[in-house]
XYZ file of C-alpha atoms in Angstrom:
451
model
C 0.000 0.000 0.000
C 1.136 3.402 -0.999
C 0.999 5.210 2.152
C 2.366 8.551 0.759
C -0.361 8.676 -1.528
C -3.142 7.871 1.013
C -2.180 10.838 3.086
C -4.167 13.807 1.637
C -7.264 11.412 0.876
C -6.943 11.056 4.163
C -6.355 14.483 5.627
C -9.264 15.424 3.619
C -11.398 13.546 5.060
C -10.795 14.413 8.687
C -11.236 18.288 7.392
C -13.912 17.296 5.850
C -15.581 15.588 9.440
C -14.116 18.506 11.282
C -16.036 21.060 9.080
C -19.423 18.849 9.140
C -19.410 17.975 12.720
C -20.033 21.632 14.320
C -22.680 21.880 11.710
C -24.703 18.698 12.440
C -24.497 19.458 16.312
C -26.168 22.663 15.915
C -28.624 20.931 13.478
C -29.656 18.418 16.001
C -30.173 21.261 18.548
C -32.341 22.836 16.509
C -34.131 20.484 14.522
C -36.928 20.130 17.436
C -37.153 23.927 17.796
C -39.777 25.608 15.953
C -39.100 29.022 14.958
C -39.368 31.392 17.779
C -37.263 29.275 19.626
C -34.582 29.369 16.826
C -34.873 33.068 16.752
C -34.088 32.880 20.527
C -31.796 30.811 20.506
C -29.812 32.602 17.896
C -29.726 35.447 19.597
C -28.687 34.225 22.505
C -25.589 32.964 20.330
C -24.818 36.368 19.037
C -25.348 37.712 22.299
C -21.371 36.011 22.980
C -20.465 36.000 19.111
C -19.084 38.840 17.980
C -19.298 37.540 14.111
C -22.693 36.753 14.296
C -25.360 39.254 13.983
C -29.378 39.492 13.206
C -29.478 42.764 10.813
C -26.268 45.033 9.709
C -28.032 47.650 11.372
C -28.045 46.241 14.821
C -24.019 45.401 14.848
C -21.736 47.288 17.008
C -18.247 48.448 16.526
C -16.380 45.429 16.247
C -13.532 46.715 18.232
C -16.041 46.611 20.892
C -17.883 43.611 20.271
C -13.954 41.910 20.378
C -13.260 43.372 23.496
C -16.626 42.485 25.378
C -16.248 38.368 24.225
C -13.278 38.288 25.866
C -12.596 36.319 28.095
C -16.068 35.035 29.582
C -18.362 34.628 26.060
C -19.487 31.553 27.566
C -21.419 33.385 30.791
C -24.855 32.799 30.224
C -27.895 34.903 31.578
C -29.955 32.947 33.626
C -33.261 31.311 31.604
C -36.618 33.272 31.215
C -39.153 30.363 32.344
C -43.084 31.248 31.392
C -46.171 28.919 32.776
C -46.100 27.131 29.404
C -42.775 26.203 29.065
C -43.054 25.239 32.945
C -46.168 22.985 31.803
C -44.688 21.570 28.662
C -41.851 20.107 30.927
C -44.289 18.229 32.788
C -46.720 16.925 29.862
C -43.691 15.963 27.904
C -43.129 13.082 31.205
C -46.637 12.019 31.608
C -46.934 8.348 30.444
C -49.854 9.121 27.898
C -51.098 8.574 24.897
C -49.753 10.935 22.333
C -53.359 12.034 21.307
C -53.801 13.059 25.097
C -50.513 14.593 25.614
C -51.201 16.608 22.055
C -54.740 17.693 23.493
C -53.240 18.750 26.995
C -50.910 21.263 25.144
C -53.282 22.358 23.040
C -55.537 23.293 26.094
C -52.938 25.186 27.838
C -53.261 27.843 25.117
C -56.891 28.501 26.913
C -55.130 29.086 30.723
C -55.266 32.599 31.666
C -52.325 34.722 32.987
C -53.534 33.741 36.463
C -53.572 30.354 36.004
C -57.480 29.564 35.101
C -58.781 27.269 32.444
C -61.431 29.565 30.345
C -64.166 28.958 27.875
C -66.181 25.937 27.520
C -65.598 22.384 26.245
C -67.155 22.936 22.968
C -65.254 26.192 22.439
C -62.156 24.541 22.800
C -62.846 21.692 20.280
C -64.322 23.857 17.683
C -61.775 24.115 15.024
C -59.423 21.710 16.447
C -58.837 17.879 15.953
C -60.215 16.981 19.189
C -63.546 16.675 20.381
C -65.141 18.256 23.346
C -65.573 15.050 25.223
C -61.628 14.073 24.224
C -60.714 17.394 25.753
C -62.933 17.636 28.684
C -61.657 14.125 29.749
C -58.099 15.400 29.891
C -58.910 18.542 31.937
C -58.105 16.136 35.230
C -54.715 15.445 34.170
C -54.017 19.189 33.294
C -55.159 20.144 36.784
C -53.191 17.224 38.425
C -49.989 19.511 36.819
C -47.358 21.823 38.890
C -48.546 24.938 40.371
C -51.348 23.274 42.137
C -54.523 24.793 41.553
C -53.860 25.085 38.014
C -56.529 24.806 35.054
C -59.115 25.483 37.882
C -62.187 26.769 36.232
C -63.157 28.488 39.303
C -62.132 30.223 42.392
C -63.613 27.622 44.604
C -62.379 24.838 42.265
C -58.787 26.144 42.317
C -59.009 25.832 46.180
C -60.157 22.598 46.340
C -57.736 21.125 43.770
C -54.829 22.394 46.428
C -56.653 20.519 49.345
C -57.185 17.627 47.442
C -54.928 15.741 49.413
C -56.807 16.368 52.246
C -60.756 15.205 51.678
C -62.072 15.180 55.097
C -60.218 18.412 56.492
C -61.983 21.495 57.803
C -60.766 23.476 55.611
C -62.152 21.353 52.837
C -65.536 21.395 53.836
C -65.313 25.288 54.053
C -64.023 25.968 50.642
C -67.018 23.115 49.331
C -70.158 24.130 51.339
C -69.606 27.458 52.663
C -67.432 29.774 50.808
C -69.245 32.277 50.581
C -69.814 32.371 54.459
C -66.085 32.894 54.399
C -66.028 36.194 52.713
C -67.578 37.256 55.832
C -65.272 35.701 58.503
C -61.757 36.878 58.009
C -60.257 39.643 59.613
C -59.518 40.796 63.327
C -62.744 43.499 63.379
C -65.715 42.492 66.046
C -68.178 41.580 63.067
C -65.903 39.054 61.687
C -65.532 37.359 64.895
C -69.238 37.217 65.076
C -69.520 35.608 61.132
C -67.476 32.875 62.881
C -69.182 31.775 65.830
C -72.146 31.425 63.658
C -70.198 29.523 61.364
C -69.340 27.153 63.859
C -72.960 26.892 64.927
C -73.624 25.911 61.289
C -70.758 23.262 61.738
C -72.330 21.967 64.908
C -75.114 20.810 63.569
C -73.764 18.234 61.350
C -73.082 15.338 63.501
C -69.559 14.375 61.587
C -68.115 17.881 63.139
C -69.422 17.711 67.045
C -65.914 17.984 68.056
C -65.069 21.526 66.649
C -64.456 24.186 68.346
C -63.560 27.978 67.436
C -60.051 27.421 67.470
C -60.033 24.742 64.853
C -62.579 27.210 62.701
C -59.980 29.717 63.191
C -57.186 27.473 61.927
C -59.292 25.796 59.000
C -59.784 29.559 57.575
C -55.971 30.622 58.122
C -55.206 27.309 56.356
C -57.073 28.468 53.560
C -55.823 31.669 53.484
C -52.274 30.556 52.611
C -53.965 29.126 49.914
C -52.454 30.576 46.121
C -56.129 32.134 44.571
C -53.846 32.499 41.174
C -51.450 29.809 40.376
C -50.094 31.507 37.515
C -48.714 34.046 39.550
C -45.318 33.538 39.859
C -45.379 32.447 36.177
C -44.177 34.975 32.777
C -47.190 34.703 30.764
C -47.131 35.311 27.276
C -50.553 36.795 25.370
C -49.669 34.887 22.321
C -50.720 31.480 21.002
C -49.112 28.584 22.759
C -49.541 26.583 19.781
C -46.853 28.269 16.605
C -46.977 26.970 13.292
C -43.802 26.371 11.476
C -45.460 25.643 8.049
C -47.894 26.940 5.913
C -49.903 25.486 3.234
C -52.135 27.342 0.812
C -54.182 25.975 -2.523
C -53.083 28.028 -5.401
C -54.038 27.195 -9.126
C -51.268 24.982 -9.537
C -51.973 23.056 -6.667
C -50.944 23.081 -2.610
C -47.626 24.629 -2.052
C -45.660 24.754 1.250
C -44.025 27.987 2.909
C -42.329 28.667 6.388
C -44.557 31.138 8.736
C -41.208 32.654 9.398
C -38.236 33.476 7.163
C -35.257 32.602 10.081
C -32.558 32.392 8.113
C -32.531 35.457 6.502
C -32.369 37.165 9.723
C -29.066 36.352 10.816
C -25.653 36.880 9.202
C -21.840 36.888 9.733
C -20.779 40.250 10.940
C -18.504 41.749 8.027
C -16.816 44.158 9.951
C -16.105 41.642 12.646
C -14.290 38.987 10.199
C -12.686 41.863 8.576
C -11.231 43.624 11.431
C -9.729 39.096 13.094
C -7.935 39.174 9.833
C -6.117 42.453 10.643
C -5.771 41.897 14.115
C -2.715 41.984 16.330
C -3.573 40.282 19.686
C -2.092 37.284 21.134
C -1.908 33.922 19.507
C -4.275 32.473 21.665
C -6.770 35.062 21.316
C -6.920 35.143 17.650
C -6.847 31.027 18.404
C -10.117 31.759 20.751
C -11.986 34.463 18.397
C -11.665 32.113 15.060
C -13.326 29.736 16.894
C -16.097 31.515 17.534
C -16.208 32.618 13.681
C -16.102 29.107 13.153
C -19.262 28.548 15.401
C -21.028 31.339 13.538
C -20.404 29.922 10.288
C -21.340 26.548 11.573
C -24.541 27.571 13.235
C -25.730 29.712 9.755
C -25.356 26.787 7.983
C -27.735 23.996 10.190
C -30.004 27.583 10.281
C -30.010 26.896 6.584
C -30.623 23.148 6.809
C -33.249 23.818 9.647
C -35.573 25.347 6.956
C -34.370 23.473 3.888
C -35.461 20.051 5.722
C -38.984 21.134 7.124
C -39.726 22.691 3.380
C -38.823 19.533 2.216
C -40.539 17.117 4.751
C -44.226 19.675 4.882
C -43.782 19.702 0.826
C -43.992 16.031 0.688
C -46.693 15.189 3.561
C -48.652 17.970 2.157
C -48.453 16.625 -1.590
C -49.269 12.831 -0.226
C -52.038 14.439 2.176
C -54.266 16.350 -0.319
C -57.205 15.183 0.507
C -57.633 15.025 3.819
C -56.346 18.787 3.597
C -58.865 19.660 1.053
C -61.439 18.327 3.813
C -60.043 18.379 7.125
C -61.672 14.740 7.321
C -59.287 12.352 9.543
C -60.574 9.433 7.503
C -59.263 11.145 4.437
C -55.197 10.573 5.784
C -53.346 8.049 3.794
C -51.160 5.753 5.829
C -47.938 7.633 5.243
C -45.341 6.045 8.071
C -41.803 8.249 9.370
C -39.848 5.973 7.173
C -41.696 6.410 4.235
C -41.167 9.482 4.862
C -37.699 9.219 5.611
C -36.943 7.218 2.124
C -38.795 9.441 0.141
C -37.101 13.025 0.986
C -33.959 11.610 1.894
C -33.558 11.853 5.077
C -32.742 9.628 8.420
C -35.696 8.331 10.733
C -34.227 10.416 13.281
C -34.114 13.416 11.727
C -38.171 12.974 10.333
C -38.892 12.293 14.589
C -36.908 15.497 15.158
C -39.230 17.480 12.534
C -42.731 16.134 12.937
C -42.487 16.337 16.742
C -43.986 19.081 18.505
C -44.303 20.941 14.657
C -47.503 22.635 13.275
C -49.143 23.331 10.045
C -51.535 26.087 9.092
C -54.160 25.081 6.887
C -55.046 28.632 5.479
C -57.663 27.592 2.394
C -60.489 27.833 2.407
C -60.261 28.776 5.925
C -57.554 29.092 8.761
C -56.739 26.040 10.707
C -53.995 24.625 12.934
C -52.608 20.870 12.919
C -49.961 18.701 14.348
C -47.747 17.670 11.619
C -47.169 14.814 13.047
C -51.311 13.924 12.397
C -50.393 13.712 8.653
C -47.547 11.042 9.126
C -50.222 8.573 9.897
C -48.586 4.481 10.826
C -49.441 1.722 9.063
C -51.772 -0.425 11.092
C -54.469 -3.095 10.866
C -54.787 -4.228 7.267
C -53.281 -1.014 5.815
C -56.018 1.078 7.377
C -55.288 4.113 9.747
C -56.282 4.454 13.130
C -59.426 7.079 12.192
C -60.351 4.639 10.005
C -60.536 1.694 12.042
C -62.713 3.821 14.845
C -65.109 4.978 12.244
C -66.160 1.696 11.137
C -66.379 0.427 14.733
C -68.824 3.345 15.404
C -70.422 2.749 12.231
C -71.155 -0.978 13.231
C -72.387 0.488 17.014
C -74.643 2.742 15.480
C -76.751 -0.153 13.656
C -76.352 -2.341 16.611
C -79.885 -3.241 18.506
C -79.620 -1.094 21.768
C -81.357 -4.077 23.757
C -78.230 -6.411 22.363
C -75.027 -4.503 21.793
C -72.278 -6.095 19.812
C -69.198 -7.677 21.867
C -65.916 -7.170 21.157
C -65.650 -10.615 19.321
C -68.514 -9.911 17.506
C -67.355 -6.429 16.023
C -64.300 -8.254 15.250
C -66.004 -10.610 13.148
C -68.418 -8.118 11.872
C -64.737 -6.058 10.346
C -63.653 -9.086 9.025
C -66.849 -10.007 6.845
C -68.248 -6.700 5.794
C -64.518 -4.423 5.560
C -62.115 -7.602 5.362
C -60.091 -6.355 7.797
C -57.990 -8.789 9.832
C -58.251 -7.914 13.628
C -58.608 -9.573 16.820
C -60.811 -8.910 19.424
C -58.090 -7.640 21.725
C -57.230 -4.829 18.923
C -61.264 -4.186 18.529
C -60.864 -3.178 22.632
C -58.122 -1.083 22.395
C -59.563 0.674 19.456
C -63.134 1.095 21.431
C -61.394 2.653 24.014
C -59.207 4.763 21.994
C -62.455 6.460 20.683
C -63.668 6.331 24.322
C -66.277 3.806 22.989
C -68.243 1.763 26.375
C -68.082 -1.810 26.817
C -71.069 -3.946 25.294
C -72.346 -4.225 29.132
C -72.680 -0.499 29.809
C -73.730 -0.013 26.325
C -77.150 -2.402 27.070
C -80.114 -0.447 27.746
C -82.701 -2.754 28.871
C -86.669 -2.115 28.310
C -88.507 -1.024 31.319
């Protein structure tokens, strides 16, 4: 073997890996972002880069910008943390369906800056993928979240969720039967201390409490006044939608076409002045060593910014070409089964990488009218008989709407039922866990029996 001439095949490969590396770290990192947090995060980056900046206009003098990165460019500013990212951190852990975690994010978008769940069931469902039941049935959960009293719906419900541990307490059975009694009985002043023995009276009369006396009143109500009235308090909130759309698709005359809500790349730049004046400079060795690696970070981080869009173009032009239908009608049972690797094989790109986009991304529907969905909802798996999961519930609740009322269809019996009339192969056990997917009673609860 010809070592000599192996050398700079080999040298340029390491270059090459030494180059790409940088780049496909900060790709990774920003892959799951969507883009206000890339906007962010760049910033935060040019914040301690001197040769990074978001508009020629905003760039200092580069003689100061050198001077300030050196020598503590990596000192971070401590974290911003609002109610949502707060809540996200927790959802994200739940062991959940994906639908459920989905609809408990899409619900905090409803949670008011002091920490109350607003509107009604069927305002939150209309225009969304969920249905009111789906999302009312996930309220619990939501509430079950860190601050405690959170996605209370009232004043006396956000109480009781924070003495929920504690059922048969005093204090509980103020804030449930007389709350308004309590309005009444706080304070030092002669009248309130009056409001209290004839709360107690009240109390007295229900055998369970014969052995309370005005102390434990008085301790029940100062238990309830440490009580946090607005969970959110303590939280940033932000008066925008939770929920940010990456992609956008619109029906022109030549068919759907794909665009990015936000052009992020074209914000950010290498600083000109910056590069110009490390070229010229005269400091020490090892400064110059430390400031062209921070031009090599900015280069590095501009080109996965480039990537970041290039790649979610790529992957919403392709899911939004093989989903037509389904966006021409917003009809679930309209998705084609289009799997992550299909995916994956089809634009080019790794498994990983498709995870990375369709996670946590949304589309904007904007024809013929405005409407928000997961992207991942148009990446539907392959499951029983080539069918997708909408699919499979609508024909079970197609079959439970002919059934007789008096003799409801088991689970066996749908089963065979899907085989004969939609020749779909399925089990019983998959005909449960589809039923209760779509939150569909058993055959027993489902009976109604003639009076």
């Amino acid at each position: 073997m010809n070592y000599l001439n192996a050398a700079p095949a080999t040298e340029t490969q390491l270059e090459t890996q030494t180059v790409l590396y940088p780049t496909l770290q900060q790709l990774v990192r920003l892959l799951p972002y969507d883009h206000k947090r890339v906007v962010d995060y760049v910033r935060e980056e040019a914040k301690h880069n001197p040769f990074l900046i978001e508009d020629a206009t905003l760039a200092e003098k580069s003689e100061t910008l050198l001077e300030d990165v050196l020598p503590d460019w990596y000192t971070l500013p401590a974290q911003y943390v609002s109610l949502s990212e707060h809540l996200f951190g927790q959802i994200s852990a739940l062991s959940i369906p994906s639908r459920q975690r989905e609809a408990l994010i899409y619900l905090t978008q409803w949670i008011s800056s002091s920490g109350y769940l607003e509107e009604t069931p069927a305002v939150w469902a209309n225009g969304s993928i969920w249905s009111a039941r789906e999302l009312e049935a996930v309220v619990p959960i939501l509430q079950s979240l860190d601050p405690p009293g959170i996605a209370a719906r009232s004043g006396k419900e956000c109480l009781l969720l924070q003495l929920k541990e504690k059922p048969q307490s005093l204090a509980f059975l103020l804030v449930h039967e007389y709350l308004e009694e309590l309005v009444n009985c706080t304070g030092n002043s002669r009248e309130s201390s009056i409001n209290r023995d004839i709360l107690l009276q009240k109390l007295l009369q229900n055998q369970a409490y014969q052995d309370i006396d005005i102390k434990k009143v008085n301790d029940a109500i100062h238990e309830i006044q440490e009580l946090e009235p607005r969970p959110a308090r303590n939280f940033g909130h932000e008066n925008v939608p939770i929920v940010t759309p990456d992609l956008k698709a619109e029906l022109t005359t030549s068919g759907w076409q794909i665009s990015l809500t936000s052009e992020v790349e074209q914000r950010f730049c290498l600083n000109s002045e910056a590069v110009e004046l490390l070229q010229k400079s005269q400091l020490r060795t090892r400064d110059i060593q430390q400031l062209e690696a921070l031009f090599k970070r900015a280069k590095s981080l501009l080109t996965a910014l480039h990537l970041w869009q290039k790649n979610l173009l790529k992957v919403g032009q392709f899911l939004v070409e093989r989903q037509q239908a389904f966006l021409q009608s917003r009809d679930r049972l309209d998705l084609v089964t289009t799997p992550q690797q299909l995916v994956a094989q089809s634009v080019g790109l790794s498994n990983s990488t498709i995870s990375r986009i369709v996670r946590g991304r949304y589309l904007l529907i904007s024809n013929p009218y405005s409407q928000i969905f997961p992207l991942h909802l148009l990446c539907v798996p392959a499951r029983v008989g080539g069918r997708t999961p909408p699919q499979i519930q609508q024909m079970l609740v197609q079959l439970i709407e002919e059934e007789s009322p008096a003799n409801p269809y088991s689970d066996e019996q749908l089963a065979q039922l899907l085989r004969v009339r939609f020749d779909l192969p399925i089990t019983r056990r998959t005909v449960t866990k589809y039923r209760e997917i779509a939150a569909i009673e058993s055959s027993h609860k489902r009976r109604v029996l003639d009076d």
